[in-house]
mmCIF file of C-alpha atoms and ligand atoms in Angstrom:
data_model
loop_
_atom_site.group_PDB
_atom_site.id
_atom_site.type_symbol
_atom_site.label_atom_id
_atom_site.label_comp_id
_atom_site.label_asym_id
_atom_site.label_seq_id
_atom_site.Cartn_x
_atom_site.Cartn_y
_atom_site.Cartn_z
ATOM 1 C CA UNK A 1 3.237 -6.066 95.034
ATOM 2 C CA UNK A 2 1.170 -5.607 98.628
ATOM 3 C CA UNK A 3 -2.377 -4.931 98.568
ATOM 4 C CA UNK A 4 -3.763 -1.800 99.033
ATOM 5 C CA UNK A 5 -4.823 -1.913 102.302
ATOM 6 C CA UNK A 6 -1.569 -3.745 103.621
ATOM 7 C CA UNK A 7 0.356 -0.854 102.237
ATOM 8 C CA UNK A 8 0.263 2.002 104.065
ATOM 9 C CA UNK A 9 -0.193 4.144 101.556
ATOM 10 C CA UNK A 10 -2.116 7.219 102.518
ATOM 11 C CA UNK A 11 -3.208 10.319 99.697
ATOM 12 C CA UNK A 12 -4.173 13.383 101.749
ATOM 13 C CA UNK A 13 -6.906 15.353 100.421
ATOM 14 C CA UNK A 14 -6.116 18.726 102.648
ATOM 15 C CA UNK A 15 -8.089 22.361 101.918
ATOM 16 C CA UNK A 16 -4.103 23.932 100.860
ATOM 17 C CA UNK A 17 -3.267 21.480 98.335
ATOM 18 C CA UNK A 18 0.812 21.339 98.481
ATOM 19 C CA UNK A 19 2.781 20.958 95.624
ATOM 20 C CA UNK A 20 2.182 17.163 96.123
ATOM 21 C CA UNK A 21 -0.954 17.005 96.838
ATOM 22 C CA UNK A 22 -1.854 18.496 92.960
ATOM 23 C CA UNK A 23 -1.945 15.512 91.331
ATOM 24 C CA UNK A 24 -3.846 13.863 93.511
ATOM 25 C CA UNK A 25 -6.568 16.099 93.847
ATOM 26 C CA UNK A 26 -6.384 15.635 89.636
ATOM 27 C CA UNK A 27 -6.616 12.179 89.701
ATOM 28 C CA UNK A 28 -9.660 12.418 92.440
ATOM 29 C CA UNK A 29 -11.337 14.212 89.780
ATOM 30 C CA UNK A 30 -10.380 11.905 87.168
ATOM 31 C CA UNK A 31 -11.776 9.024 89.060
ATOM 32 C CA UNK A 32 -15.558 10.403 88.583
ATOM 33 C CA UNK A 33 -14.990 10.855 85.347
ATOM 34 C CA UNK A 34 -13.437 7.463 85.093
ATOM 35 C CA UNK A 35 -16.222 5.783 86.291
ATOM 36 C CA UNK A 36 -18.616 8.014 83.622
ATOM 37 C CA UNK A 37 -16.733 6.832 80.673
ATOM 38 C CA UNK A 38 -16.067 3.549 81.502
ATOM 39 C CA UNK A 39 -12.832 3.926 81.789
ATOM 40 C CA UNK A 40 -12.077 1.000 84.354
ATOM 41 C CA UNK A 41 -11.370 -2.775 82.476
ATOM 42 C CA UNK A 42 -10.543 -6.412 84.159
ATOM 43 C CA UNK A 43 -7.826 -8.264 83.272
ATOM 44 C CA UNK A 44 -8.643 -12.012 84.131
ATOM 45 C CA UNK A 45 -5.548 -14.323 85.241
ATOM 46 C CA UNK A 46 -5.976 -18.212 85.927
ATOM 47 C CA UNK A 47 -6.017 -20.312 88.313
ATOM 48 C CA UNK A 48 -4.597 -23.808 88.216
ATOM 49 C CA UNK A 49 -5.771 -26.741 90.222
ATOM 50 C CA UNK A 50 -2.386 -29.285 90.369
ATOM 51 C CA UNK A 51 -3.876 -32.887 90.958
ATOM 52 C CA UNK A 52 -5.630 -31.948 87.371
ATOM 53 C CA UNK A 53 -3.203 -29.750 85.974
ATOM 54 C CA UNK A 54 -6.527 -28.154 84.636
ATOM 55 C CA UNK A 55 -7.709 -24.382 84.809
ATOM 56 C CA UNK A 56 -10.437 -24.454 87.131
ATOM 57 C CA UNK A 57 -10.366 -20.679 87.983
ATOM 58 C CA UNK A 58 -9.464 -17.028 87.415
ATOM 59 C CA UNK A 59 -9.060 -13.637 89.416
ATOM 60 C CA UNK A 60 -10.741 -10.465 88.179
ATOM 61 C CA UNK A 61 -8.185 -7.322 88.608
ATOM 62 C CA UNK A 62 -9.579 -3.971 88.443
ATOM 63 C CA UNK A 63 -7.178 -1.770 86.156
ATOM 64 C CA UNK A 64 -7.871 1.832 85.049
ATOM 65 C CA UNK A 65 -6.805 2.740 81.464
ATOM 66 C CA UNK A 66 -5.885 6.223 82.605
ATOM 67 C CA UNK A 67 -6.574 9.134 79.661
ATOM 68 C CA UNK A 68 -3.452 10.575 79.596
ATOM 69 C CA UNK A 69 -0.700 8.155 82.280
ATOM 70 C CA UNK A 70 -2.350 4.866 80.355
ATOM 71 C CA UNK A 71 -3.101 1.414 82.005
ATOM 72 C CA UNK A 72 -2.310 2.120 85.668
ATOM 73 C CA UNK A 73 -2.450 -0.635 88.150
ATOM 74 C CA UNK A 74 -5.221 -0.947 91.597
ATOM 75 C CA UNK A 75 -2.336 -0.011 93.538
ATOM 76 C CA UNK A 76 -2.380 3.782 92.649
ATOM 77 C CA UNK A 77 -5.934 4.119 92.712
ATOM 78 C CA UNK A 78 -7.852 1.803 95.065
ATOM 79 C CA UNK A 79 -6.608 3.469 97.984
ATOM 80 C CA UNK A 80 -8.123 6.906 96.314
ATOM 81 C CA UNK A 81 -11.807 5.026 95.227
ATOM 82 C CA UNK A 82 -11.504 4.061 99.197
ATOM 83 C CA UNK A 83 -10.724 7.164 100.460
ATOM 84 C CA UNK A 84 -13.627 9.460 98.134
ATOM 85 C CA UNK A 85 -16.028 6.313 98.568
ATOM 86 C CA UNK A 86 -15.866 6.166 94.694
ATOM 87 C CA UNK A 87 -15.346 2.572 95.927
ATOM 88 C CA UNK A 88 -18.694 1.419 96.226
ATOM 89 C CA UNK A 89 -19.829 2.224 92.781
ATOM 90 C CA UNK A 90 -16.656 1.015 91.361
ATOM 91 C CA UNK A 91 -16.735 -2.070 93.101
ATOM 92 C CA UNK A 92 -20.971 -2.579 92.224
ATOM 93 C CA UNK A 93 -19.852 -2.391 88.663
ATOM 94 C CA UNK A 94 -16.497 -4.971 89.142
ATOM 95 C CA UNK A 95 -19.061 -7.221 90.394
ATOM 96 C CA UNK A 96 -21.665 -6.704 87.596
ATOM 97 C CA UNK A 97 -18.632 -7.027 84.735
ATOM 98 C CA UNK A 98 -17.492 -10.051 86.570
ATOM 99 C CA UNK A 99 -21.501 -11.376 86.709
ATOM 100 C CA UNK A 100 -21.256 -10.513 82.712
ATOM 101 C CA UNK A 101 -18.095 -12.228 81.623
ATOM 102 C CA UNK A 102 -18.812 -15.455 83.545
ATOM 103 C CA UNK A 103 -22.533 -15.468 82.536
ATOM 104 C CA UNK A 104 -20.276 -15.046 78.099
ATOM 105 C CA UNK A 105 -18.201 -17.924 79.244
ATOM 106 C CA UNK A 106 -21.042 -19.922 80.461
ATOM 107 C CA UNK A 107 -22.547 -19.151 77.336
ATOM 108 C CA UNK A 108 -19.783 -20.459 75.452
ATOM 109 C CA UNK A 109 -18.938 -23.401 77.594
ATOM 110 C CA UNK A 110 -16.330 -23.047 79.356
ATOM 111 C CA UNK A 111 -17.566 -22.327 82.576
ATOM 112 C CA UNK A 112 -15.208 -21.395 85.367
ATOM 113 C CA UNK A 113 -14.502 -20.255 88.834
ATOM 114 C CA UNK A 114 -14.752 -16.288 88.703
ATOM 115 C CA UNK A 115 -12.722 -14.452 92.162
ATOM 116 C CA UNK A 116 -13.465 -11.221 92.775
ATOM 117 C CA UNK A 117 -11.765 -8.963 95.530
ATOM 118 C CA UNK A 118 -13.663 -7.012 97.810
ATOM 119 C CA UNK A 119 -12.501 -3.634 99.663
ATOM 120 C CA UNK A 120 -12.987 -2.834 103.251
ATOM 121 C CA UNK A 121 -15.249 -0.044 102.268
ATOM 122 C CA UNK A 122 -17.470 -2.578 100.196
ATOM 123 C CA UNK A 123 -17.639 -5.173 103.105
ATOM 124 C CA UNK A 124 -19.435 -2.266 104.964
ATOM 125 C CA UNK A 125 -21.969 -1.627 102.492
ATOM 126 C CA UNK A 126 -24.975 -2.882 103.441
ATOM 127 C CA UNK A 127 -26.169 -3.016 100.324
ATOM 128 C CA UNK A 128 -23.761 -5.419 98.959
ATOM 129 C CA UNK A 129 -25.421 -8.667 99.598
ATOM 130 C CA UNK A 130 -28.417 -7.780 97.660
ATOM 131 C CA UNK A 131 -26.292 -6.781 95.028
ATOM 132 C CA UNK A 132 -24.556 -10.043 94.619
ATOM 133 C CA UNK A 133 -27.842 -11.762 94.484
ATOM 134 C CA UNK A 134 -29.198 -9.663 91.753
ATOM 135 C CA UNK A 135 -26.174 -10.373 89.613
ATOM 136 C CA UNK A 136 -25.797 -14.148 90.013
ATOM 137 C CA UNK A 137 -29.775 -14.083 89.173
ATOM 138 C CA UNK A 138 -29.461 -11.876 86.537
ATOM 139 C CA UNK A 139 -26.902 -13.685 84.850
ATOM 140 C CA UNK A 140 -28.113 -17.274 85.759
ATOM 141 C CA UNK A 141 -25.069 -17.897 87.413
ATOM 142 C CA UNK A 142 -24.395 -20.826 89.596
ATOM 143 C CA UNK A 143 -23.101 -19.580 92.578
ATOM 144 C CA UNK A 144 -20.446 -21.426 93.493
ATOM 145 C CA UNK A 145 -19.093 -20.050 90.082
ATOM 146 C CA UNK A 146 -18.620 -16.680 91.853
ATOM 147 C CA UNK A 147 -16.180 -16.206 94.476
ATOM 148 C CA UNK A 148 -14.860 -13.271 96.347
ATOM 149 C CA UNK A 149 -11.909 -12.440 98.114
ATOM 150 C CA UNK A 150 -11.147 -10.928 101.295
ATOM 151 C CA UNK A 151 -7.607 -9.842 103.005
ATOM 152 C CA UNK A 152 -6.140 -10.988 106.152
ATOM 153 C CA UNK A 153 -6.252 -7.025 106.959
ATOM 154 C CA UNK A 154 -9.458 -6.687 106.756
ATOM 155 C CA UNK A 155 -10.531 -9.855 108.633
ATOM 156 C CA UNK A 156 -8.024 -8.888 111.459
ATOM 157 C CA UNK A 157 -9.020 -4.750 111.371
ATOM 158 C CA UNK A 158 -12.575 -5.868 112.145
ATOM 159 C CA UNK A 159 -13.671 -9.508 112.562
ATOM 160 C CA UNK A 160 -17.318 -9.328 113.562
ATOM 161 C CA UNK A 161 -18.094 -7.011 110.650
ATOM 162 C CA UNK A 162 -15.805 -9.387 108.324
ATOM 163 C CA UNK A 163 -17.483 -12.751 110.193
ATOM 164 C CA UNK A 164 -21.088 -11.101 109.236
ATOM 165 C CA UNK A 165 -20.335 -10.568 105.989
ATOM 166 C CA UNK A 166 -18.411 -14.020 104.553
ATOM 167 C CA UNK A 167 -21.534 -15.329 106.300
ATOM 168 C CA UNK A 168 -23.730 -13.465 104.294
ATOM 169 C CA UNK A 169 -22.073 -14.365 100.774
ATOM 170 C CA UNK A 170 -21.700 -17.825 101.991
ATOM 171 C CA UNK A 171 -25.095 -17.873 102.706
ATOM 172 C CA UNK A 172 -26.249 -17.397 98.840
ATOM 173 C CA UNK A 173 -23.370 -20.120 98.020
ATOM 174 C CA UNK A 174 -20.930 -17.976 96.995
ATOM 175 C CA UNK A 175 -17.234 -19.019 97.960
ATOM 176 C CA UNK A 176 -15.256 -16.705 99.878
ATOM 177 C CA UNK A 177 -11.343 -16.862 100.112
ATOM 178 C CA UNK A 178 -8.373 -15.490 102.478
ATOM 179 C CA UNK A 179 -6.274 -13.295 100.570
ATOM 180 C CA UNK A 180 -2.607 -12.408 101.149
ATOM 181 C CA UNK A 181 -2.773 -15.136 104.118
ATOM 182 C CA UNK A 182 0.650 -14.449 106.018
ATOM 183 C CA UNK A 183 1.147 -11.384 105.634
ATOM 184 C CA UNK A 184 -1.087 -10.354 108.996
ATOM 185 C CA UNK A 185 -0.414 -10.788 112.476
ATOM 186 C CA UNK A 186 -3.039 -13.299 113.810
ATOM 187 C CA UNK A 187 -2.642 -16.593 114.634
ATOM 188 C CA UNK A 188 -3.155 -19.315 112.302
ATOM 189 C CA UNK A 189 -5.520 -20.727 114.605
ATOM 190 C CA UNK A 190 -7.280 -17.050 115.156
ATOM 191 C CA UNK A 191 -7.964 -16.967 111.401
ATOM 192 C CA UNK A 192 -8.939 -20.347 110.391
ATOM 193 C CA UNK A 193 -11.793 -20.397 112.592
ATOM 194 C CA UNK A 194 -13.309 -17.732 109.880
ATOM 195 C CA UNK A 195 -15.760 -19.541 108.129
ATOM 196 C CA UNK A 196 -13.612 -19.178 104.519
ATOM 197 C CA UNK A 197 -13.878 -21.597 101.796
ATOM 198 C CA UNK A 198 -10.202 -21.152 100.208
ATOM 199 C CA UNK A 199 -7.165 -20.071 101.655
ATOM 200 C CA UNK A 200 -4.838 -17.956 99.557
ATOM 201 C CA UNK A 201 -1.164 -18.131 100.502
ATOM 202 C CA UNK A 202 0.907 -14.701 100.022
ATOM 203 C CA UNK A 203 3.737 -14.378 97.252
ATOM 204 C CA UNK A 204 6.186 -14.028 100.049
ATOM 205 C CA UNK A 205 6.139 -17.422 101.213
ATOM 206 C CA UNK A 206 6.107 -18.722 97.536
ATOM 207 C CA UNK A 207 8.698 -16.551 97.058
ATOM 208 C CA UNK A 208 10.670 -18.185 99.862
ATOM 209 C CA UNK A 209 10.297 -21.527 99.832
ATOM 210 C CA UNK A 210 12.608 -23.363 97.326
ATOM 211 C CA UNK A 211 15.692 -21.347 99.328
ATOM 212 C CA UNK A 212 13.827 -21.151 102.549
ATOM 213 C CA UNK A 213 13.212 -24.515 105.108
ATOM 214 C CA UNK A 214 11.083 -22.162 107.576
ATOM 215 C CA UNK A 215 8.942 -21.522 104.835
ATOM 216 C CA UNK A 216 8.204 -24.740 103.438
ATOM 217 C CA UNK A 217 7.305 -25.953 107.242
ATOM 218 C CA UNK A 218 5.179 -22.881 107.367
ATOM 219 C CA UNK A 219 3.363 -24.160 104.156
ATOM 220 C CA UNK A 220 2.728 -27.293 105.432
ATOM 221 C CA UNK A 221 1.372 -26.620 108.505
ATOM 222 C CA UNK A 222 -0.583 -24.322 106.478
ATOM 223 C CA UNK A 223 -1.906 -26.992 104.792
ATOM 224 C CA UNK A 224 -2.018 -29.428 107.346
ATOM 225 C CA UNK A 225 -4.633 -27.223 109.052
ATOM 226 C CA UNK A 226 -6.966 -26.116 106.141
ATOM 227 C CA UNK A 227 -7.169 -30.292 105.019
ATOM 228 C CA UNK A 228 -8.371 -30.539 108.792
ATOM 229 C CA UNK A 229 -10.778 -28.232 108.225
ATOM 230 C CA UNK A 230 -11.498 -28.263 104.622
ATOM 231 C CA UNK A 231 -10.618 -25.743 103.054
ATOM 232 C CA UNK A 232 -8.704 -25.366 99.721
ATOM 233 C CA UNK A 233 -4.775 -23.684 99.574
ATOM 234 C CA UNK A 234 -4.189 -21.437 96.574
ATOM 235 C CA UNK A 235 -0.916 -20.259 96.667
ATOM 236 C CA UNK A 236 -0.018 -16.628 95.055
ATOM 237 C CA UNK A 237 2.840 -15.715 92.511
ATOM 238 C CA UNK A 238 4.009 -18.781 91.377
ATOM 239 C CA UNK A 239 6.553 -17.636 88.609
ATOM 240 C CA UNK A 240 8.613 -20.995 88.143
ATOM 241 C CA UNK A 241 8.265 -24.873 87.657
ATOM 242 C CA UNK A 242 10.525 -25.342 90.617
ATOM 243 C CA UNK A 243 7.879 -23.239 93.063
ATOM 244 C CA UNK A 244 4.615 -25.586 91.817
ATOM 245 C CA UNK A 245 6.473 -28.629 92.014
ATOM 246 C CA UNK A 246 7.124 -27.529 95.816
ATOM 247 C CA UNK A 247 3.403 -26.343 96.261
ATOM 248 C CA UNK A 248 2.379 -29.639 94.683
ATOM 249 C CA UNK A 249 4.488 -31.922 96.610
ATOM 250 C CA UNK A 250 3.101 -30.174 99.984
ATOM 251 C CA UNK A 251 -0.367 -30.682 99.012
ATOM 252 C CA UNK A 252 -1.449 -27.393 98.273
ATOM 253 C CA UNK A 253 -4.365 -27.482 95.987
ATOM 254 C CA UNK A 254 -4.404 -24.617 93.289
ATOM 255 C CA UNK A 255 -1.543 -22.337 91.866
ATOM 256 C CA UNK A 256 -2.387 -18.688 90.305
ATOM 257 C CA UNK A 257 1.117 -16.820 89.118
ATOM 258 C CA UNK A 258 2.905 -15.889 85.954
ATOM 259 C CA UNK A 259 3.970 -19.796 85.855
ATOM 260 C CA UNK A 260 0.481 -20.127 84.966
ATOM 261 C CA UNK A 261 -0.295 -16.984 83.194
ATOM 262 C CA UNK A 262 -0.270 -12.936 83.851
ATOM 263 C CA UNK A 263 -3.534 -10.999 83.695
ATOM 264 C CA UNK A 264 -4.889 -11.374 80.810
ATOM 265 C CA UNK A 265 -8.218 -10.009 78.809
ATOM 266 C CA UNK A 266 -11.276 -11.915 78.856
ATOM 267 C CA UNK A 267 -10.883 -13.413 75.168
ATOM 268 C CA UNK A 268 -7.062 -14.411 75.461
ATOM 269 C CA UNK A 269 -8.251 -16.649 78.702
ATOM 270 C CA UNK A 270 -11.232 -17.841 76.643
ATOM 271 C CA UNK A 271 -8.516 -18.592 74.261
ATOM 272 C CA UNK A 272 -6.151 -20.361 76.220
ATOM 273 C CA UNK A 273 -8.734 -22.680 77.805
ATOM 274 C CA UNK A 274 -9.659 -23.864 73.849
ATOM 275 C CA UNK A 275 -5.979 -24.590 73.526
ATOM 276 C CA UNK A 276 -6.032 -26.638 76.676
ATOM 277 C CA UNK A 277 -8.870 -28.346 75.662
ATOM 278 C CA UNK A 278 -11.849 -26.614 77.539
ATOM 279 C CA UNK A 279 -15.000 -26.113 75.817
ATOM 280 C CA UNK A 280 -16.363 -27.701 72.131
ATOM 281 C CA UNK A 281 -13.704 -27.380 69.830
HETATM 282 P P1 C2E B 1 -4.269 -9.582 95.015
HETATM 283 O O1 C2E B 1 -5.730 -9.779 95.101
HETATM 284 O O2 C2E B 1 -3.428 -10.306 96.007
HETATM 285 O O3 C2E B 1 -3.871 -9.950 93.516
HETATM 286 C C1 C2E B 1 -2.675 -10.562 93.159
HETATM 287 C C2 C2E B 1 -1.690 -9.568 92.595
HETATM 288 O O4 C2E B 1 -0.478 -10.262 92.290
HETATM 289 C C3 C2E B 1 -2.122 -8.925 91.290
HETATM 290 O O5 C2E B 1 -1.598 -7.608 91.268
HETATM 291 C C4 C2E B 1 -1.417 -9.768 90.252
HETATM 292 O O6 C2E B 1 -1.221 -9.110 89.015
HETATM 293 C C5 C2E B 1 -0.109 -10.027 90.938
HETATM 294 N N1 C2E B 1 0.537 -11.247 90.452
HETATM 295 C C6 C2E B 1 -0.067 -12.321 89.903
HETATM 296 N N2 C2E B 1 0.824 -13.290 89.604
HETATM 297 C C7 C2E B 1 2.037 -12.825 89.989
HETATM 298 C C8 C2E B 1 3.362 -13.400 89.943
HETATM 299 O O7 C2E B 1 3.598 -14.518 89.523
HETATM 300 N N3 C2E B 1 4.362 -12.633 90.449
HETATM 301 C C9 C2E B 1 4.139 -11.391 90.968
HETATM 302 N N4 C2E B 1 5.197 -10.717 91.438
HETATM 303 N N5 C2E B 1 2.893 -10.811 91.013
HETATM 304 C C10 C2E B 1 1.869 -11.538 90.537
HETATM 305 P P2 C2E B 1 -2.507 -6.368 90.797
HETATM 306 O O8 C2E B 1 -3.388 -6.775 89.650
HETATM 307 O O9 C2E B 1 -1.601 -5.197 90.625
HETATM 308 O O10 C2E B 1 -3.444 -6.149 92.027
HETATM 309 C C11 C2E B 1 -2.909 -5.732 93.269
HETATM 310 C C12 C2E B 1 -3.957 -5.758 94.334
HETATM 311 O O11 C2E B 1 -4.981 -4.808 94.073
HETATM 312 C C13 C2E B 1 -4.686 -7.099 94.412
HETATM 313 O O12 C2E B 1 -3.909 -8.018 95.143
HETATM 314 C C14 C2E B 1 -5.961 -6.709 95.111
HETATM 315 O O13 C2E B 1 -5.771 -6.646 96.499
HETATM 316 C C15 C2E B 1 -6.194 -5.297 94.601
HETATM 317 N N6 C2E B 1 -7.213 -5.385 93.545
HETATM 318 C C16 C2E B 1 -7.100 -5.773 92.258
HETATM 319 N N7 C2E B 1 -8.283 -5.736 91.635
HETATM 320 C C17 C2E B 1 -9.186 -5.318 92.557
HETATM 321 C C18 C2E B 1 -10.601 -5.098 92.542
HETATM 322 O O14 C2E B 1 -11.305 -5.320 91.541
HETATM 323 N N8 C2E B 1 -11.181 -4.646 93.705
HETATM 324 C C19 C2E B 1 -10.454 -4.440 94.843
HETATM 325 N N9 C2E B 1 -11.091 -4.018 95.939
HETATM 326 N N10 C2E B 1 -9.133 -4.669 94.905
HETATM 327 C C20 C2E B 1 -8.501 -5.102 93.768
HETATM 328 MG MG1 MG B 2 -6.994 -11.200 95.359
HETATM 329 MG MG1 MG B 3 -3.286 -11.643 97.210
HETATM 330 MG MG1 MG B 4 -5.834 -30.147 100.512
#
């Protein structure tokens, strides 16, 4: 799966609506509804640090349990909520429901990492910052407990906008991560020098690397550079035992992936961490 952005994908909302452009001028329409009736839910999948082989994280991801198509995933309808600027009140309230569920978990100790992923509408929002900070206060969050996420895309597409902004988040003491790192076309170098926190290493080089030498030297490297600078490495879509004991053995610090878990709702992650021992039993 790519991210939105990094796909290409364009919907064209023209004044002669083709044949194909039908249903998505319907599902434009659906969106404002969606967003009325609360139609839009997180799924929560974890995040595993290796040295502990403890959960120390998860990632929020935005699904839309669709009226009459059912659970559809961000892929075909982020790039809509970007396009119709639906995005900024959808992503206010992914923020706020994220706030919410870490503030329950909190409350029911088991307190955890919380990622969130940001749009490149949102990052241009000047009203985001504030927003944040009303949330974390709101909810008496610590706010290293929130993080959010950021693509290689977006910090390439425009870097002083994307510089401003991690600065801003950073600046409350939120974390802020590189997402789908690898998948761009700048330099290493280029995009270490952004002031991230954690590095998140695309599915394609996980994907690679038990078959794939090139890879695992990429990886390393990888690696090699965020240590120097001090960031953490989450690697993406690890499915198998085989792919964490490579991640592991190349010193990369967290794994997120099926391996781990899928996407999950709030109370079956609440769940799991009991079973692993989080939390009074
Ligand atoms: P992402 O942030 O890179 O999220 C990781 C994607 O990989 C998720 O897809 C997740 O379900 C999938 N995944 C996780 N583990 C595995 C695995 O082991 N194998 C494979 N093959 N896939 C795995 P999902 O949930 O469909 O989300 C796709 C993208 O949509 C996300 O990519 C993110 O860029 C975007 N997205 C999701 N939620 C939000 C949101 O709340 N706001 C914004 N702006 N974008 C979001
Ligand atoms: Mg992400
Ligand atoms: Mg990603
Ligand atoms: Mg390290």
């Amino acid at each position: 799966q790519r991210h939105a952005l990094a796909s290409g994908r364009r919907f064209s909302l023209t004044a002669e609506p083709s044949a194909d452009d039908a249903p998505t001028v319907q599902l434009e329409a659906a969106l404002h509804q969606a967003l009325a009736r609360q139609e839009f839910f997180l799924l929560y999948q974890p995040q595993l640090e290796l040295e502990t082989r403890r959960i120390v994280g998860a990632e929020a991801l935005l699904r839309w349990r669709h009226p009459q198509r059912g659970v559809l995933p961000p892929i075909q309808f982020i790039p809509l909520l970007e396009e119709t600027g639906l995005i900024l009140e959808a992503g206010r309230w992914i923020i706020e429901e994220a706030a919410t569920q870490l503030g329950a978990w909190n409350d029911a100790g088991i307190p955890l990492r919380l990622a969130v992923n940001l749009s490149a509408r949102q990052i241009l929002d000047d009203g985001l910052v504030d927003h944040i900070a009303e949330c974390l206060r709101r909810h008496r969050l610590p706010p290293p407990q929130l993080e959010f996420e950021i693509t290689e895309t977006l910090a390439i597409r425009d870097p002083e906008r994307a510089r401003a902004m991690i600065a801003a988040i950073r600046s409350l003491g939120c974390p802020v991560a590189l997402d789908d790192f690898g998948v761009g076309y700048a330099s290493l170098e280029y995009l270490l020098q952004f002031p991230f926190d954690a590095i998140k290493l695309d599915m394609s080089f996980v994907h690679r690397l038990v078959e794939t030498p090139v890879d695992r030297a990429i990886v390393r490297g990888v690696v090699t550079m965020a240590d120097a600078l001090g960031k953490r490495v989450i690697a993406e879509g690890v499915e198998t035992a085989r792919q964490a004991d490579y991640l592991h053995a190349m010193g990369v610090d967290e794994i997120q992936g099926w391996h781990v878990g899928k996407p999950m709702p709030a109370a079956a992650l609440a769940e799991r961490l009991r079973e692993d021992g989080h939390g009074p039993q």
